[in-house]
Structures are given as C-alpha cells and as structure tokens.
Amino acid sequence: MSELPFSVSCPTCRKTVVWNEESAYRPFCSKRCRDVDLGAWSFEEYRIPGAPVAPEDLPDEIDEEDKPH
Ligand SMILES: [Zn+2]
C-alpha cells in the first residue's frame, strides 16, 4: 500500500494534489493558490471551508437543557 501516491485536496481550489517532491507548493496545487490562501490570511478573510457556524447554532444554553427541572 505504501506505493500508492498520497494526495491531498488543494485548500484553495480543491484540486487533487499529489504529495511528492514535484508538488513544490503542496498542499496547494500551485503557487497561485498558495498566494491566494496566504493573502486571505493576511486580510483576515480566511474561513474554514465547509464549516460555517451560524450564531443561533451555538449551544449557549446546553447546560440548562441537560439539567432535569
Ligand atoms: Zn489550487
């Protein structure tokens, strides 16, 4: 199994990136995608992909709900 190429998804564009010496910008697929991600960080616009959290979904009263009244 160790001969199978390890691959990841580019954090910027989700393109499959083979994790080897040829992928100089891994886990990004290209220098452009890496720069986009770093730029997003610097402008504080980076968001965790696929994990949006709405304020109303936060369990702020979970302790009260777990207690028997
Ligand atoms: Zn990419």
mmCIF file of C-alpha atoms in Angstrom, residues 16-47:
data_model
loop_
_atom_site.group_PDB
_atom_site.id
_atom_site.type_symbol
_atom_site.label_atom_id
_atom_site.label_comp_id
_atom_site.label_asym_id
_atom_site.label_seq_id
_atom_site.Cartn_x
_atom_site.Cartn_y
_atom_site.Cartn_z
ATOM 1 C CA THR A 16 -6.244 16.952 -6.090
ATOM 2 C CA VAL A 17 -2.565 17.467 -5.371
ATOM 3 C CA VAL A 18 -0.178 14.529 -5.332
ATOM 4 C CA TRP A 19 2.068 14.822 -2.290
ATOM 5 C CA ASN A 20 5.534 14.389 -3.747
ATOM 6 C CA GLU A 21 8.688 16.303 -4.484
ATOM 7 C CA GLU A 22 7.207 17.606 -7.729
ATOM 8 C CA SER A 23 4.454 19.431 -5.865
ATOM 9 C CA ALA A 24 6.573 22.287 -4.587
ATOM 10 C CA TYR A 25 3.573 24.178 -3.246
ATOM 11 C CA ARG A 26 1.771 21.318 -1.556
ATOM 12 C CA PRO A 27 -0.757 21.133 -0.088
ATOM 13 C CA PHE A 28 -1.586 23.760 -2.676
ATOM 14 C CA CYS A 29 -1.729 22.814 -6.360
ATOM 15 C CA SER A 30 0.189 25.876 -7.482
ATOM 16 C CA LYS A 31 1.992 28.995 -6.348
ATOM 17 C CA ARG A 32 -1.084 30.999 -7.259
ATOM 18 C CA CYS A 33 -3.336 29.015 -4.917
ATOM 19 C CA ARG A 34 -0.774 29.261 -2.141
ATOM 20 C CA ASP A 35 -0.544 33.018 -2.563
ATOM 21 C CA VAL A 36 -4.331 33.309 -2.584
ATOM 22 C CA ASP A 37 -4.537 31.448 0.703
ATOM 23 C CA LEU A 38 -1.753 33.424 2.343
ATOM 24 C CA GLY A 39 -3.348 36.626 1.084
ATOM 25 C CA ALA A 40 -6.657 35.637 2.600
ATOM 26 C CA TRP A 41 -4.950 35.075 5.924
ATOM 27 C CA SER A 42 -3.298 38.484 5.817
ATOM 28 C CA PHE A 43 -6.613 40.197 5.112
ATOM 29 C CA GLU A 44 -8.360 38.159 7.795
ATOM 30 C CA GLU A 45 -10.837 36.815 5.279
ATOM 31 C CA TYR A 46 -9.855 33.212 5.735
ATOM 32 C CA ARG A 47 -12.717 30.917 6.649
#
